GROMACS .gro file of C-alpha atoms in nm:
model
  209
    1UNK     CA    1  -1.487   0.168  -0.101
    2UNK     CA    2  -1.671   0.405  -0.349
    3UNK     CA    3  -1.344   0.635  -0.322
    4UNK     CA    4  -1.028   0.654  -0.523
    5UNK     CA    5  -0.728   0.428  -0.378
    6UNK     CA    6  -0.382   0.636  -0.372
    7UNK     CA    7  -0.106   0.342  -0.305
    8UNK     CA    8   0.196   0.519  -0.189
    9UNK     CA    9   0.552   0.425  -0.297
   10UNK     CA   10   0.904   0.435  -0.131
   11UNK     CA   11   0.738   0.483   0.191
   12UNK     CA   12   0.972   0.222   0.399
   13UNK     CA   13   1.323   0.270   0.543
   14UNK     CA   14   1.383  -0.056   0.275
   15UNK     CA   15   1.315   0.066  -0.017
   16UNK     CA   16   1.469   0.345   0.043
   17UNK     CA   17   1.766   0.111   0.066
   18UNK     CA   18   1.702  -0.034  -0.206
   19UNK     CA   19   1.719   0.209  -0.436
   20UNK     CA   20   1.971   0.496  -0.298
   21UNK     CA   21   2.187   0.377  -0.596
   22UNK     CA   22   1.926   0.397  -0.867
   23UNK     CA   23   1.868   0.738  -0.776
   24UNK     CA   24   2.216   0.897  -0.828
   25UNK     CA   25   2.135   0.787  -1.182
   26UNK     CA   26   2.005   0.964  -1.443
   27UNK     CA   27   1.714   1.121  -1.509
   28UNK     CA   28   1.683   1.219  -1.149
   29UNK     CA   29   1.986   1.212  -1.000
   30UNK     CA   30   1.800   1.260  -0.643
   31UNK     CA   31   1.616   1.095  -0.384
   32UNK     CA   32   1.257   1.208  -0.444
   33UNK     CA   33   1.135   1.456  -0.165
   34UNK     CA   34   0.755   1.467  -0.186
   35UNK     CA   35   0.576   1.107  -0.184
   36UNK     CA   36   0.556   0.859  -0.498
   37UNK     CA   37   0.223   0.804  -0.471
   38UNK     CA   38   0.014   0.613  -0.828
   39UNK     CA   39  -0.313   0.502  -0.811
   40UNK     CA   40  -0.450   0.179  -0.748
   41UNK     CA   41  -0.787   0.171  -0.976
   42UNK     CA   42  -1.166   0.017  -0.971
   43UNK     CA   43  -1.104  -0.331  -1.134
   44UNK     CA   44  -0.861  -0.454  -0.852
   45UNK     CA   45  -1.022  -0.371  -0.562
   46UNK     CA   46  -1.211  -0.686  -0.344
   47UNK     CA   47  -1.289  -0.755  -0.026
   48UNK     CA   48  -1.159  -1.046   0.219
   49UNK     CA   49  -1.322  -1.300   0.095
   50UNK     CA   50  -1.285  -1.237  -0.279
   51UNK     CA   51  -1.007  -1.421  -0.497
   52UNK     CA   52  -0.657  -1.276  -0.605
   53UNK     CA   53  -0.642  -1.370  -0.921
   54UNK     CA   54  -0.302  -1.474  -1.090
   55UNK     CA   55  -0.200  -1.383  -1.372
   56UNK     CA   56  -0.052  -1.714  -1.610
   57UNK     CA   57   0.312  -1.698  -1.618
   58UNK     CA   58   0.358  -1.421  -1.343
   59UNK     CA   59   0.550  -1.371  -1.051
   60UNK     CA   60   0.301  -1.188  -0.811
   61UNK     CA   61   0.376  -1.013  -0.481
   62UNK     CA   62   0.176  -0.979  -0.128
   63UNK     CA   63   0.219  -0.635  -0.059
   64UNK     CA   64   0.065  -0.641   0.324
   65UNK     CA   65  -0.062  -0.245   0.441
   66UNK     CA   66  -0.220  -0.062   0.649
   67UNK     CA   67  -0.559   0.135   0.401
   68UNK     CA   68  -0.681   0.476   0.552
   69UNK     CA   69  -0.965   0.614   0.448
   70UNK     CA   70  -0.992   0.998   0.428
   71UNK     CA   71  -1.315   1.082   0.670
   72UNK     CA   72  -1.426   1.418   0.442
   73UNK     CA   73  -1.273   1.648   0.178
   74UNK     CA   74  -0.903   1.709   0.270
   75UNK     CA   75  -0.735   1.978   0.114
   76UNK     CA   76  -0.421   2.133   0.219
   77UNK     CA   77  -0.424   1.999   0.616
   78UNK     CA   78  -0.124   1.981   0.787
   79UNK     CA   79   0.000   1.705   1.007
   80UNK     CA   80  -0.152   1.859   1.306
   81UNK     CA   81  -0.498   1.883   1.177
   82UNK     CA   82  -0.431   1.560   0.985
   83UNK     CA   83  -0.646   1.247   1.221
   84UNK     CA   84  -0.970   1.460   1.209
   85UNK     CA   85  -0.957   1.427   0.875
   86UNK     CA   86  -0.938   1.023   0.839
   87UNK     CA   87  -1.231   0.851   0.929
   88UNK     CA   88  -1.019   0.515   0.998
   89UNK     CA   89  -0.737   0.226   0.879
   90UNK     CA   90  -0.827  -0.108   0.782
   91UNK     CA   91  -0.557  -0.383   0.659
   92UNK     CA   92  -0.506  -0.426   0.280
   93UNK     CA   93  -0.276  -0.657   0.034
   94UNK     CA   94  -0.097  -0.360  -0.231
   95UNK     CA   95  -0.094  -0.659  -0.473
   96UNK     CA   96   0.193  -0.593  -0.733
   97UNK     CA   97   0.376  -0.768  -1.014
   98UNK     CA   98   0.820  -0.730  -0.881
   99UNK     CA   99   0.870  -0.332  -1.009
  100UNK     CA  100   1.224  -0.268  -1.183
  101UNK     CA  101   1.151   0.094  -1.164
  102UNK     CA  102   0.976   0.406  -0.970
  103UNK     CA  103   1.048   0.623  -1.276
  104UNK     CA  104   0.777   0.563  -1.485
  105UNK     CA  105   0.361   0.428  -1.356
  106UNK     CA  106   0.429   0.102  -1.349
  107UNK     CA  107   0.067   0.043  -1.464
  108UNK     CA  108   0.115  -0.406  -1.573
  109UNK     CA  109   0.233  -0.412  -1.216
  110UNK     CA  110  -0.008  -0.223  -0.962
  111UNK     CA  111  -0.317  -0.307  -1.258
  112UNK     CA  112  -0.431  -0.669  -1.238
  113UNK     CA  113  -0.770  -0.722  -1.187
  114UNK     CA  114  -0.807  -0.826  -0.808
  115UNK     CA  115  -0.452  -0.676  -0.756
  116UNK     CA  116  -0.608  -0.443  -0.421
  117UNK     CA  117  -0.791  -0.652  -0.181
  118UNK     CA  118  -0.934  -0.407   0.107
  119UNK     CA  119  -1.080  -0.561   0.462
  120UNK     CA  120  -1.330  -0.411   0.698
  121UNK     CA  121  -1.225  -0.092   0.796
  122UNK     CA  122  -1.158   0.018   1.170
  123UNK     CA  123  -1.143   0.323   1.408
  124UNK     CA  124  -0.759   0.292   1.485
  125UNK     CA  125  -0.586   0.556   1.597
  126UNK     CA  126  -0.198   0.456   1.536
  127UNK     CA  127  -0.087   0.605   1.840
  128UNK     CA  128   0.151   0.317   1.925
  129UNK     CA  129   0.330   0.171   1.612
  130UNK     CA  130   0.140  -0.205   1.395
  131UNK     CA  131   0.275  -0.497   1.359
  132UNK     CA  132   0.160  -0.589   1.015
  133UNK     CA  133   0.228  -1.048   0.947
  134UNK     CA  134   0.174  -1.230   0.611
  135UNK     CA  135   0.039  -1.533   0.653
  136UNK     CA  136   0.048  -1.755   0.349
  137UNK     CA  137  -0.179  -2.135   0.417
  138UNK     CA  138  -0.119  -2.120   0.851
  139UNK     CA  139   0.293  -1.956   0.797
  140UNK     CA  140   0.352  -1.666   0.914
  141UNK     CA  141   0.555  -1.534   0.598
  142UNK     CA  142   0.668  -1.205   0.661
  143UNK     CA  143   0.594  -0.916   0.927
  144UNK     CA  144   0.699  -0.617   0.951
  145UNK     CA  145   0.642  -0.225   1.125
  146UNK     CA  146   0.557   0.135   1.110
  147UNK     CA  147   0.736   0.218   1.303
  148UNK     CA  148   0.981   0.205   0.993
  149UNK     CA  149   0.799   0.422   0.746
  150UNK     CA  150   0.941   0.682   0.649
  151UNK     CA  151   0.573   0.940   0.668
  152UNK     CA  152   0.355   0.818   0.897
  153UNK     CA  153  -0.017   0.828   0.814
  154UNK     CA  154  -0.116   1.174   0.879
  155UNK     CA  155   0.232   1.274   0.747
  156UNK     CA  156   0.094   1.147   0.445
  157UNK     CA  157  -0.239   1.330   0.474
  158UNK     CA  158  -0.059   1.630   0.488
  159UNK     CA  159   0.138   1.591   0.200
  160UNK     CA  160  -0.059   1.420  -0.053
  161UNK     CA  161  -0.362   1.662   0.068
  162UNK     CA  162  -0.073   1.986  -0.027
  163UNK     CA  163  -0.126   1.854  -0.420
  164UNK     CA  164  -0.463   1.689  -0.432
  165UNK     CA  165  -0.780   1.750  -0.263
  166UNK     CA  166  -0.884   1.429  -0.117
  167UNK     CA  167  -1.236   1.322  -0.130
  168UNK     CA  168  -1.429   1.154   0.165
  169UNK     CA  169  -1.449   0.757   0.090
  170UNK     CA  170  -1.102   0.811  -0.074
  171UNK     CA  171  -0.787   0.582   0.065
  172UNK     CA  172  -0.415   0.612   0.103
  173UNK     CA  173  -0.214   0.280   0.090
  174UNK     CA  174   0.019   0.365   0.305
  175UNK     CA  175   0.338   0.145   0.205
  176UNK     CA  176   0.474  -0.149   0.227
  177UNK     CA  177   0.828  -0.246   0.317
  178UNK     CA  178   1.084  -0.359  -0.069
  179UNK     CA  179   1.115  -0.715   0.062
  180UNK     CA  180   0.729  -0.972  -0.056
  181UNK     CA  181   0.617  -1.239  -0.022
  182UNK     CA  182   0.526  -1.426  -0.352
  183UNK     CA  183   0.209  -1.572  -0.352
  184UNK     CA  184   0.144  -1.842  -0.606
  185UNK     CA  185  -0.225  -2.043  -0.722
  186UNK     CA  186  -0.407  -2.241  -0.441
  187UNK     CA  187  -0.231  -1.983  -0.174
  188UNK     CA  188  -0.411  -1.903   0.120
  189UNK     CA  189  -0.368  -1.539   0.208
  190UNK     CA  190  -0.437  -1.410   0.529
  191UNK     CA  191  -0.329  -1.091   0.745
  192UNK     CA  192  -0.408  -0.985   1.076
  193UNK     CA  193  -0.265  -0.697   1.327
  194UNK     CA  194  -0.398  -0.659   1.662
  195UNK     CA  195  -0.677  -0.484   1.692
  196UNK     CA  196  -0.737  -0.471   1.304
  197UNK     CA  197  -1.040  -0.733   1.116
  198UNK     CA  198  -0.821  -0.983   0.978
  199UNK     CA  199  -0.773  -0.995   0.562
  200UNK     CA  200  -0.804  -1.277   0.425
  201UNK     CA  201  -0.822  -1.447   0.058
  202UNK     CA  202  -0.747  -1.714  -0.225
  203UNK     CA  203  -0.496  -1.701  -0.485
  204UNK     CA  204  -0.605  -1.839  -0.802
  205UNK     CA  205  -0.579  -1.935  -1.101
  206UNK     CA  206  -0.639  -1.660  -1.328
  207UNK     CA  207  -0.954  -1.754  -1.662
  208UNK     CA  208  -0.936  -2.070  -1.349
  209UNK     CA  209  -1.159  -1.891  -1.060
   0.00000   0.00000   0.00000
């Protein structure tokens, strides 16, 4: 991927439910009204077949999701126009350490080396909900549907392009559920969805690959 990778937090109903009480506390005292997003830097990006590096002593979560790839520059795009700015979609894994807050960028949790595997792009249109399945060592460990997103892919393009110019080649990770599978060194993590090339990565201990 040549562009910037934007990841969207709090875009699954289960996350909103989990953090609901915290949103009522100081300093904000209300849930976010616009998408909460952060950048996965280039050191996190790997391809299918590459190794996910597991930092020693840490709990690591696999966050299976879809990556939306921008096809042409988008600025203040309407939801109705958004599909015209999308080149395609790919399976992705927003790997993370557990989060304890969304009020500040979780740099350590989100930006470790290899924490953003992205698979091969397909020109899927998402006309119906997509079931995203995580297999760990051949056994199903997680499954969720895009029907449970707060904002769909086209709403996200419209919302993010309101604040920033999205460039051709940029990527948006559309969100993950609150509950995600824990991964360990030695695990083979495969993410699947109908109509998408699978995303497969081996987990290895950082420093020992």
